[in-house]
Amino acid sequence: MTFGEQPAYLRVAGDLRQKIVDGQLPPHTRLPSQARIRQEYGVSDTVALEARKVLMAEGLVEGRSGSGTYVRERPVPRRISRSGYRPTGGATPFRQEQADGEGRGTWESSSEQSEASVAVAERLGIEPGERVMCTRYLYREGGEAMMLSMSWEPLAVTGRTPVMLPEEGPVGGMGVVERMRAIDVIVDNVTEEVGARPGLAEELLVLGGVPGHVVLVVQRTFYASGRPVETADVVIPADRYRVAYHLPVK
């Protein structure tokens, strides 16, 4: 087999990838052994090993202790709707969209005070070290972990108010817009930046996946008259979900 200028391990990985996509290597099928890859493609053990590593990093195959490497079941991506903030309605977008779509979504959260890191402080327009309320969320769909979120709110805005804890109090769980309105802070803008990166080990442990799996990261910030009042990182498994935006046309 002639490989041209492309590294041999990428060409081998590409050929095996195509066989997986075409169904020649269906889910749960054992990937050809390193010796078989070496023989079939006329490459070294090193090339065969690197090709398998590529497929594993892409989430197409998984290693099973003492058994070998197998083709993974390929999930059908589902949509997670991002509709911006809802100025009325009394629910966060996740809660409302779960209701609209007859979803089976549940969530759990925990909050604690902390000091703003340099990155968080920059996003909130405050000084590093200023006190913030940090809230971690885990969202599930049908019992399956689907999304993680970590949010930060400056205590200079919410401290010593009924909305200091996002999930407690008279408007607990109602979302940033409703909660801020309760203390006369009117949210009038929200930005979301979407990126992708390899999932962190602790994220993949919760969301499911193997090292190297890619996650989508939605960096969201709510503003009131130009002042950031909340910022969050939303982490979504890229192999199982697509982020869909529904934006009004003005």
PDB file of C-alpha atoms in Angstrom:
ATOM      1  CA  MET A   1       0.000   0.000   0.000  1.00  0.00           C
ATOM      2  CA  THR A   2       1.345   3.400  -0.996  1.00  0.00           C
ATOM      3  CA  PHE A   3       0.806   6.079   1.593  1.00  0.00           C
ATOM      4  CA  GLY A   4       2.178   9.157  -0.167  1.00  0.00           C
ATOM      5  CA  GLU A   5       3.046  12.142   1.975  1.00  0.00           C
ATOM      6  CA  GLN A   6       0.461  11.540   4.720  1.00  0.00           C
ATOM      7  CA  PRO A   7       1.873   9.746   7.775  1.00  0.00           C
ATOM      8  CA  ALA A   8       1.290   6.027   7.467  1.00  0.00           C
ATOM      9  CA  TYR A   9      -0.526   5.726  10.802  1.00  0.00           C
ATOM     10  CA  LEU A  10      -3.108   8.335   9.702  1.00  0.00           C
ATOM     11  CA  ARG A  11      -3.738   6.498   6.449  1.00  0.00           C
ATOM     12  CA  VAL A  12      -4.233   3.232   8.298  1.00  0.00           C
ATOM     13  CA  ALA A  13      -6.497   4.918  10.828  1.00  0.00           C
ATOM     14  CA  GLY A  14      -8.438   6.550   7.986  1.00  0.00           C
ATOM     15  CA  ASP A  15      -9.031   3.240   6.256  1.00  0.00           C
ATOM     16  CA  LEU A  16     -10.165   1.554   9.454  1.00  0.00           C
ATOM     17  CA  ARG A  17     -12.339   4.567  10.275  1.00  0.00           C
ATOM     18  CA  GLN A  18     -14.075   4.275   6.915  1.00  0.00           C
ATOM     19  CA  LYS A  19     -14.735   0.581   7.509  1.00  0.00           C
ATOM     20  CA  ILE A  20     -16.342   1.463  10.837  1.00  0.00           C
ATOM     21  CA  VAL A  21     -18.475   4.203   9.258  1.00  0.00           C
ATOM     22  CA  ASP A  22     -19.504   1.945   6.345  1.00  0.00           C
ATOM     23  CA  GLY A  23     -20.480  -0.873   8.696  1.00  0.00           C
ATOM     24  CA  GLN A  24     -17.791  -3.289   7.580  1.00  0.00           C
ATOM     25  CA  LEU A  25     -16.664  -3.193  11.198  1.00  0.00           C
ATOM     26  CA  PRO A  26     -19.981  -2.942  13.071  1.00  0.00           C
ATOM     27  CA  PRO A  27     -20.343  -2.030  16.760  1.00  0.00           C
ATOM     28  CA  HIS A  28     -18.936  -4.568  19.240  1.00  0.00           C
ATOM     29  CA  THR A  29     -16.705  -6.102  16.536  1.00  0.00           C
ATOM     30  CA  ARG A  30     -13.132  -6.718  17.605  1.00  0.00           C
ATOM     31  CA  LEU A  31     -10.712  -4.432  15.801  1.00  0.00           C
ATOM     32  CA  PRO A  32      -8.056  -6.314  13.786  1.00  0.00           C
ATOM     33  CA  SER A  33      -5.104  -7.152  15.992  1.00  0.00           C
ATOM     34  CA  GLN A  34      -1.877  -5.220  15.807  1.00  0.00           C
ATOM     35  CA  ALA A  35      -0.262  -8.142  13.983  1.00  0.00           C
ATOM     36  CA  ARG A  36      -3.110  -8.278  11.469  1.00  0.00           C
ATOM     37  CA  ILE A  37      -2.932  -4.536  10.826  1.00  0.00           C
ATOM     38  CA  ARG A  38       0.826  -4.802  10.352  1.00  0.00           C
ATOM     39  CA  GLN A  39       0.417  -7.629   7.864  1.00  0.00           C
ATOM     40  CA  GLU A  40      -2.566  -6.227   5.950  1.00  0.00           C
ATOM     41  CA  TYR A  41      -1.176  -2.723   5.520  1.00  0.00           C
ATOM     42  CA  GLY A  42       2.505  -3.574   5.349  1.00  0.00           C
ATOM     43  CA  VAL A  43       3.433  -1.286   8.223  1.00  0.00           C
ATOM     44  CA  SER A  44       5.455  -1.536  11.407  1.00  0.00           C
ATOM     45  CA  ASP A  45       4.154  -2.361  14.862  1.00  0.00           C
ATOM     46  CA  THR A  46       4.619   1.284  15.802  1.00  0.00           C
ATOM     47  CA  VAL A  47       2.411   2.469  12.924  1.00  0.00           C
ATOM     48  CA  ALA A  48      -0.264  -0.110  13.769  1.00  0.00           C
ATOM     49  CA  LEU A  49      -0.248   0.950  17.419  1.00  0.00           C
ATOM     50  CA  GLU A  50      -0.473   4.653  16.574  1.00  0.00           C
ATOM     51  CA  ALA A  51      -3.388   4.021  14.198  1.00  0.00           C
ATOM     52  CA  ARG A  52      -5.292   2.243  16.968  1.00  0.00           C
ATOM     53  CA  LYS A  53      -4.546   5.137  19.298  1.00  0.00           C
ATOM     54  CA  VAL A  54      -6.065   7.568  16.792  1.00  0.00           C
ATOM     55  CA  LEU A  55      -9.298   5.590  16.596  1.00  0.00           C
ATOM     56  CA  MET A  56      -9.440   5.343  20.360  1.00  0.00           C
ATOM     57  CA  ALA A  57      -8.904   9.096  20.775  1.00  0.00           C
ATOM     58  CA  GLU A  58     -11.732   9.710  18.314  1.00  0.00           C
ATOM     59  CA  GLY A  59     -14.030   7.551  20.422  1.00  0.00           C
ATOM     60  CA  LEU A  60     -14.610   5.019  17.646  1.00  0.00           C
ATOM     61  CA  VAL A  61     -13.100   2.083  19.528  1.00  0.00           C
ATOM     62  CA  GLU A  62     -12.526   1.140  23.137  1.00  0.00           C
ATOM     63  CA  GLY A  63     -10.131  -1.194  24.868  1.00  0.00           C
ATOM     64  CA  ARG A  64     -11.449  -4.045  26.977  1.00  0.00           C
ATOM     65  CA  SER A  65      -9.061  -5.403  29.551  1.00  0.00           C
ATOM     66  CA  GLY A  66      -7.670  -8.778  28.584  1.00  0.00           C
ATOM     67  CA  SER A  67      -9.852  -8.981  25.483  1.00  0.00           C
ATOM     68  CA  GLY A  68      -8.721  -6.476  22.887  1.00  0.00           C
ATOM     69  CA  THR A  69     -10.024  -3.365  21.166  1.00  0.00           C
ATOM     70  CA  TYR A  70     -13.642  -3.195  19.996  1.00  0.00           C
ATOM     71  CA  VAL A  71     -15.746  -0.874  17.865  1.00  0.00           C
ATOM     72  CA  ARG A  72     -17.938   1.302  20.056  1.00  0.00           C
ATOM     73  CA  GLU A  73     -21.664   1.740  19.612  1.00  0.00           C
ATOM     74  CA  ARG A  74     -22.103   5.057  17.823  1.00  0.00           C
ATOM     75  CA  PRO A  75     -24.761   7.156  19.545  1.00  0.00           C
ATOM     76  CA  VAL A  76     -27.259   9.108  17.479  1.00  0.00           C
ATOM     77  CA  PRO A  77     -26.637  12.758  18.398  1.00  0.00           C
ATOM     78  CA  ARG A  78     -29.500  14.464  20.198  1.00  0.00           C
ATOM     79  CA  ARG A  79     -30.173  18.165  20.333  1.00  0.00           C
ATOM     80  CA  ILE A  80     -29.756  20.469  23.259  1.00  0.00           C
ATOM     81  CA  SER A  81     -31.680  23.662  22.629  1.00  0.00           C
ATOM     82  CA  ARG A  82     -30.164  27.011  23.479  1.00  0.00           C
ATOM     83  CA  SER A  83     -32.867  29.656  23.169  1.00  0.00           C
ATOM     84  CA  GLY A  84     -31.238  32.527  24.980  1.00  0.00           C
ATOM     85  CA  TYR A  85     -32.799  33.835  28.154  1.00  0.00           C
ATOM     86  CA  ARG A  86     -36.540  33.915  28.667  1.00  0.00           C
ATOM     87  CA  PRO A  87     -37.658  37.293  30.038  1.00  0.00           C
ATOM     88  CA  THR A  88     -40.950  35.790  31.190  1.00  0.00           C
ATOM     89  CA  GLY A  89     -42.190  32.328  31.973  1.00  0.00           C
ATOM     90  CA  GLY A  90     -40.633  31.632  35.342  1.00  0.00           C
ATOM     91  CA  ALA A  91     -38.243  28.860  34.326  1.00  0.00           C
ATOM     92  CA  THR A  92     -34.691  28.395  33.179  1.00  0.00           C
ATOM     93  CA  PRO A  93     -34.260  27.454  29.494  1.00  0.00           C
ATOM     94  CA  PHE A  94     -33.341  23.870  30.419  1.00  0.00           C
ATOM     95  CA  ARG A  95     -36.433  23.419  32.577  1.00  0.00           C
ATOM     96  CA  GLN A  96     -38.727  25.063  30.037  1.00  0.00           C
ATOM     97  CA  GLU A  97     -37.338  23.144  27.075  1.00  0.00           C
ATOM     98  CA  GLN A  98     -37.627  19.879  28.952  1.00  0.00           C
ATOM     99  CA  ALA A  99     -41.283  20.682  29.568  1.00  0.00           C
ATOM    100  CA  ASP A 100     -41.879  21.807  25.973  1.00  0.00           C
ATOM    101  CA  GLY A 101     -40.286  18.683  24.558  1.00  0.00           C
ATOM    102  CA  GLU A 102     -41.779  16.246  27.067  1.00  0.00           C
ATOM    103  CA  GLY A 103     -38.263  15.575  28.255  1.00  0.00           C
ATOM    104  CA  ARG A 104     -37.282  13.587  31.295  1.00  0.00           C
ATOM    105  CA  GLY A 105     -34.681  16.004  32.524  1.00  0.00           C
ATOM    106  CA  THR A 106     -33.483  16.188  36.100  1.00  0.00           C
ATOM    107  CA  TRP A 107     -30.682  18.174  37.655  1.00  0.00           C
ATOM    108  CA  GLU A 108     -28.710  18.463  40.843  1.00  0.00           C
ATOM    109  CA  SER A 109     -26.616  21.331  42.119  1.00  0.00           C
ATOM    110  CA  SER A 110     -24.360  22.558  44.885  1.00  0.00           C
ATOM    111  CA  SER A 111     -23.241  26.093  45.697  1.00  0.00           C
ATOM    112  CA  GLU A 112     -20.355  27.511  47.674  1.00  0.00           C
ATOM    113  CA  GLN A 113     -18.631  30.844  48.076  1.00  0.00           C
ATOM    114  CA  SER A 114     -15.182  31.158  46.565  1.00  0.00           C
ATOM    115  CA  GLU A 115     -12.690  33.685  45.267  1.00  0.00           C
ATOM    116  CA  ALA A 116     -12.809  34.657  41.607  1.00  0.00           C
ATOM    117  CA  SER A 117      -9.915  33.344  39.552  1.00  0.00           C
ATOM    118  CA  VAL A 118      -8.199  35.640  37.093  1.00  0.00           C
ATOM    119  CA  ALA A 119     -10.230  34.197  34.208  1.00  0.00           C
ATOM    120  CA  VAL A 120     -13.567  34.377  36.026  1.00  0.00           C
ATOM    121  CA  ALA A 121     -12.826  37.877  37.299  1.00  0.00           C
ATOM    122  CA  GLU A 122     -12.136  39.047  33.753  1.00  0.00           C
ATOM    123  CA  ARG A 123     -15.446  37.624  32.545  1.00  0.00           C
ATOM    124  CA  LEU A 124     -17.352  39.238  35.418  1.00  0.00           C
ATOM    125  CA  GLY A 125     -15.529  42.559  35.251  1.00  0.00           C
ATOM    126  CA  ILE A 126     -14.322  42.312  38.850  1.00  0.00           C
ATOM    127  CA  GLU A 127     -10.952  42.019  40.572  1.00  0.00           C
ATOM    128  CA  PRO A 128      -9.320  38.598  41.021  1.00  0.00           C
ATOM    129  CA  GLY A 129      -9.961  37.329  44.520  1.00  0.00           C
ATOM    130  CA  GLU A 130     -13.337  39.034  44.893  1.00  0.00           C
ATOM    131  CA  ARG A 131     -15.989  36.803  46.400  1.00  0.00           C
ATOM    132  CA  VAL A 132     -18.324  34.943  44.065  1.00  0.00           C
ATOM    133  CA  MET A 133     -21.009  32.296  44.435  1.00  0.00           C
ATOM    134  CA  CYS A 134     -19.918  29.224  42.519  1.00  0.00           C
ATOM    135  CA  THR A 135     -22.639  26.723  41.592  1.00  0.00           C
ATOM    136  CA  ARG A 136     -22.051  23.337  39.989  1.00  0.00           C
ATOM    137  CA  TYR A 137     -24.827  21.611  38.064  1.00  0.00           C
ATOM    138  CA  LEU A 138     -25.254  18.124  36.660  1.00  0.00           C
ATOM    139  CA  TYR A 139     -28.117  17.685  34.208  1.00  0.00           C
ATOM    140  CA  ARG A 140     -29.541  14.299  33.289  1.00  0.00           C
ATOM    141  CA  GLU A 141     -31.886  13.080  30.585  1.00  0.00           C
ATOM    142  CA  GLY A 142     -33.672   9.860  31.314  1.00  0.00           C
ATOM    143  CA  GLY A 143     -31.151   9.239  34.081  1.00  0.00           C
ATOM    144  CA  GLU A 144     -28.153   9.651  31.745  1.00  0.00           C
ATOM    145  CA  ALA A 145     -25.690  12.450  32.494  1.00  0.00           C
ATOM    146  CA  MET A 146     -25.970  14.886  29.575  1.00  0.00           C
ATOM    147  CA  MET A 147     -24.465  18.195  30.615  1.00  0.00           C
ATOM    148  CA  LEU A 148     -22.322  19.849  33.264  1.00  0.00           C
ATOM    149  CA  SER A 149     -22.351  23.504  34.185  1.00  0.00           C
ATOM    150  CA  MET A 150     -20.377  25.712  36.535  1.00  0.00           C
ATOM    151  CA  SER A 151     -21.586  29.252  37.122  1.00  0.00           C
ATOM    152  CA  TRP A 152     -20.209  32.230  39.010  1.00  0.00           C
ATOM    153  CA  GLU A 153     -22.113  35.257  40.330  1.00  0.00           C
ATOM    154  CA  PRO A 154     -20.422  38.245  41.988  1.00  0.00           C
ATOM    155  CA  LEU A 155     -21.501  38.522  45.606  1.00  0.00           C
ATOM    156  CA  ALA A 156     -21.207  42.280  45.177  1.00  0.00           C
ATOM    157  CA  VAL A 157     -24.495  41.878  43.270  1.00  0.00           C
ATOM    158  CA  THR A 158     -26.298  39.039  45.058  1.00  0.00           C
ATOM    159  CA  GLY A 159     -24.641  38.908  48.484  1.00  0.00           C
ATOM    160  CA  ARG A 160     -27.012  39.280  51.452  1.00  0.00           C
ATOM    161  CA  THR A 161     -30.050  39.133  49.176  1.00  0.00           C
ATOM    162  CA  PRO A 162     -32.786  36.484  48.906  1.00  0.00           C
ATOM    163  CA  VAL A 163     -31.242  35.243  45.635  1.00  0.00           C
ATOM    164  CA  MET A 164     -27.696  34.712  46.872  1.00  0.00           C
ATOM    165  CA  LEU A 165     -28.095  30.917  46.514  1.00  0.00           C
ATOM    166  CA  PRO A 166     -29.303  30.176  42.959  1.00  0.00           C
ATOM    167  CA  GLU A 167     -31.351  27.109  43.875  1.00  0.00           C
ATOM    168  CA  GLU A 168     -32.783  28.290  47.180  1.00  0.00           C
ATOM    169  CA  GLY A 169     -35.033  31.072  48.425  1.00  0.00           C
ATOM    170  CA  PRO A 170     -38.328  32.437  47.059  1.00  0.00           C
ATOM    171  CA  VAL A 171     -37.172  32.334  43.423  1.00  0.00           C
ATOM    172  CA  GLY A 172     -34.663  29.497  43.730  1.00  0.00           C
ATOM    173  CA  GLY A 173     -34.260  27.557  40.503  1.00  0.00           C
ATOM    174  CA  MET A 174     -36.033  30.173  38.418  1.00  0.00           C
ATOM    175  CA  GLY A 175     -32.984  31.114  36.397  1.00  0.00           C
ATOM    176  CA  VAL A 176     -30.700  34.135  36.287  1.00  0.00           C
ATOM    177  CA  VAL A 177     -33.182  36.526  34.632  1.00  0.00           C
ATOM    178  CA  GLU A 178     -36.004  35.962  37.114  1.00  0.00           C
ATOM    179  CA  ARG A 179     -33.715  35.888  40.119  1.00  0.00           C
ATOM    180  CA  MET A 180     -31.970  39.121  39.208  1.00  0.00           C
ATOM    181  CA  ARG A 181     -35.287  40.803  38.526  1.00  0.00           C
ATOM    182  CA  ALA A 182     -36.309  39.931  42.096  1.00  0.00           C
ATOM    183  CA  ILE A 183     -33.527  42.236  43.360  1.00  0.00           C
ATOM    184  CA  ASP A 184     -34.225  44.940  40.741  1.00  0.00           C
ATOM    185  CA  VAL A 185     -31.345  43.942  38.472  1.00  0.00           C
ATOM    186  CA  ILE A 186     -32.708  43.781  34.923  1.00  0.00           C
ATOM    187  CA  VAL A 187     -30.881  41.375  32.639  1.00  0.00           C
ATOM    188  CA  ASP A 188     -31.007  42.718  29.093  1.00  0.00           C
ATOM    189  CA  ASN A 189     -28.361  40.751  27.211  1.00  0.00           C
ATOM    190  CA  VAL A 190     -26.674  37.368  27.116  1.00  0.00           C
ATOM    191  CA  THR A 191     -23.695  36.143  25.113  1.00  0.00           C
ATOM    192  CA  GLU A 192     -22.674  32.569  24.376  1.00  0.00           C
ATOM    193  CA  GLU A 193     -19.378  31.465  22.854  1.00  0.00           C
ATOM    194  CA  VAL A 194     -19.150  27.845  21.728  1.00  0.00           C
ATOM    195  CA  GLY A 195     -15.840  25.999  21.552  1.00  0.00           C
ATOM    196  CA  ALA A 196     -14.533  22.458  21.706  1.00  0.00           C
ATOM    197  CA  ARG A 197     -11.701  20.716  23.561  1.00  0.00           C
ATOM    198  CA  PRO A 198     -10.764  17.283  24.911  1.00  0.00           C
ATOM    199  CA  GLY A 199     -12.807  16.497  27.993  1.00  0.00           C
ATOM    200  CA  LEU A 200     -11.084  16.655  31.357  1.00  0.00           C
ATOM    201  CA  ALA A 201     -10.753  13.353  33.201  1.00  0.00           C
ATOM    202  CA  GLU A 202     -13.192  14.424  35.909  1.00  0.00           C
ATOM    203  CA  GLU A 203     -15.729  15.575  33.311  1.00  0.00           C
ATOM    204  CA  LEU A 204     -15.588  12.334  31.339  1.00  0.00           C
ATOM    205  CA  LEU A 205     -15.896  10.331  34.545  1.00  0.00           C
ATOM    206  CA  VAL A 206     -19.301  11.934  35.117  1.00  0.00           C
ATOM    207  CA  LEU A 207     -20.484  12.331  31.527  1.00  0.00           C
ATOM    208  CA  GLY A 208     -19.150   9.015  30.273  1.00  0.00           C
ATOM    209  CA  GLY A 209     -16.427   8.629  27.670  1.00  0.00           C
ATOM    210  CA  VAL A 210     -12.798   7.754  27.315  1.00  0.00           C
ATOM    211  CA  PRO A 211      -9.706   9.971  27.443  1.00  0.00           C
ATOM    212  CA  GLY A 212      -9.523  12.106  24.322  1.00  0.00           C
ATOM    213  CA  HIS A 213     -13.261  12.438  23.820  1.00  0.00           C
ATOM    214  CA  VAL A 214     -14.221  15.933  22.736  1.00  0.00           C
ATOM    215  CA  VAL A 215     -16.670  18.103  24.639  1.00  0.00           C
ATOM    216  CA  LEU A 216     -18.455  21.263  23.575  1.00  0.00           C
ATOM    217  CA  VAL A 217     -18.025  24.182  25.955  1.00  0.00           C
ATOM    218  CA  VAL A 218     -20.603  26.976  25.938  1.00  0.00           C
ATOM    219  CA  GLN A 219     -19.239  30.044  27.714  1.00  0.00           C
ATOM    220  CA  ARG A 220     -22.282  32.085  28.719  1.00  0.00           C
ATOM    221  CA  THR A 221     -22.493  35.489  30.359  1.00  0.00           C
ATOM    222  CA  PHE A 222     -25.582  37.461  31.413  1.00  0.00           C
ATOM    223  CA  TYR A 223     -25.460  41.271  31.469  1.00  0.00           C
ATOM    224  CA  ALA A 224     -27.533  43.995  33.096  1.00  0.00           C
ATOM    225  CA  SER A 225     -26.949  47.423  31.508  1.00  0.00           C
ATOM    226  CA  GLY A 226     -23.534  46.258  30.336  1.00  0.00           C
ATOM    227  CA  ARG A 227     -22.500  44.805  33.705  1.00  0.00           C
ATOM    228  CA  PRO A 228     -21.854  41.040  33.875  1.00  0.00           C
ATOM    229  CA  VAL A 229     -24.002  39.514  36.610  1.00  0.00           C
ATOM    230  CA  GLU A 230     -23.385  35.813  35.939  1.00  0.00           C
ATOM    231  CA  THR A 231     -21.025  33.742  33.840  1.00  0.00           C
ATOM    232  CA  ALA A 232     -20.952  30.001  33.316  1.00  0.00           C
ATOM    233  CA  ASP A 233     -19.222  27.165  31.469  1.00  0.00           C
ATOM    234  CA  VAL A 234     -21.614  24.541  30.096  1.00  0.00           C
ATOM    235  CA  VAL A 235     -19.923  21.258  29.115  1.00  0.00           C
ATOM    236  CA  ILE A 236     -21.649  18.876  26.673  1.00  0.00           C
ATOM    237  CA  PRO A 237     -20.409  15.542  25.209  1.00  0.00           C
ATOM    238  CA  ALA A 238     -19.817  16.285  21.503  1.00  0.00           C
ATOM    239  CA  ASP A 239     -20.368  12.689  20.379  1.00  0.00           C
ATOM    240  CA  ARG A 240     -23.871  12.522  21.846  1.00  0.00           C
ATOM    241  CA  TYR A 241     -25.318  16.000  21.529  1.00  0.00           C
ATOM    242  CA  ARG A 242     -25.614  18.911  19.125  1.00  0.00           C
ATOM    243  CA  VAL A 243     -26.267  22.444  20.312  1.00  0.00           C
ATOM    244  CA  ALA A 244     -29.242  24.001  18.506  1.00  0.00           C
ATOM    245  CA  TYR A 245     -29.978  27.729  18.712  1.00  0.00           C
ATOM    246  CA  HIS A 246     -33.459  29.186  18.287  1.00  0.00           C
ATOM    247  CA  LEU A 247     -33.059  32.926  17.934  1.00  0.00           C
ATOM    248  CA  PRO A 248     -35.851  35.446  17.298  1.00  0.00           C
ATOM    249  CA  VAL A 249     -35.625  37.609  14.192  1.00  0.00           C
ATOM    250  CA  LYS A 250     -36.135  41.278  14.985  1.00  0.00           C
TER     251      LYS A 250
END
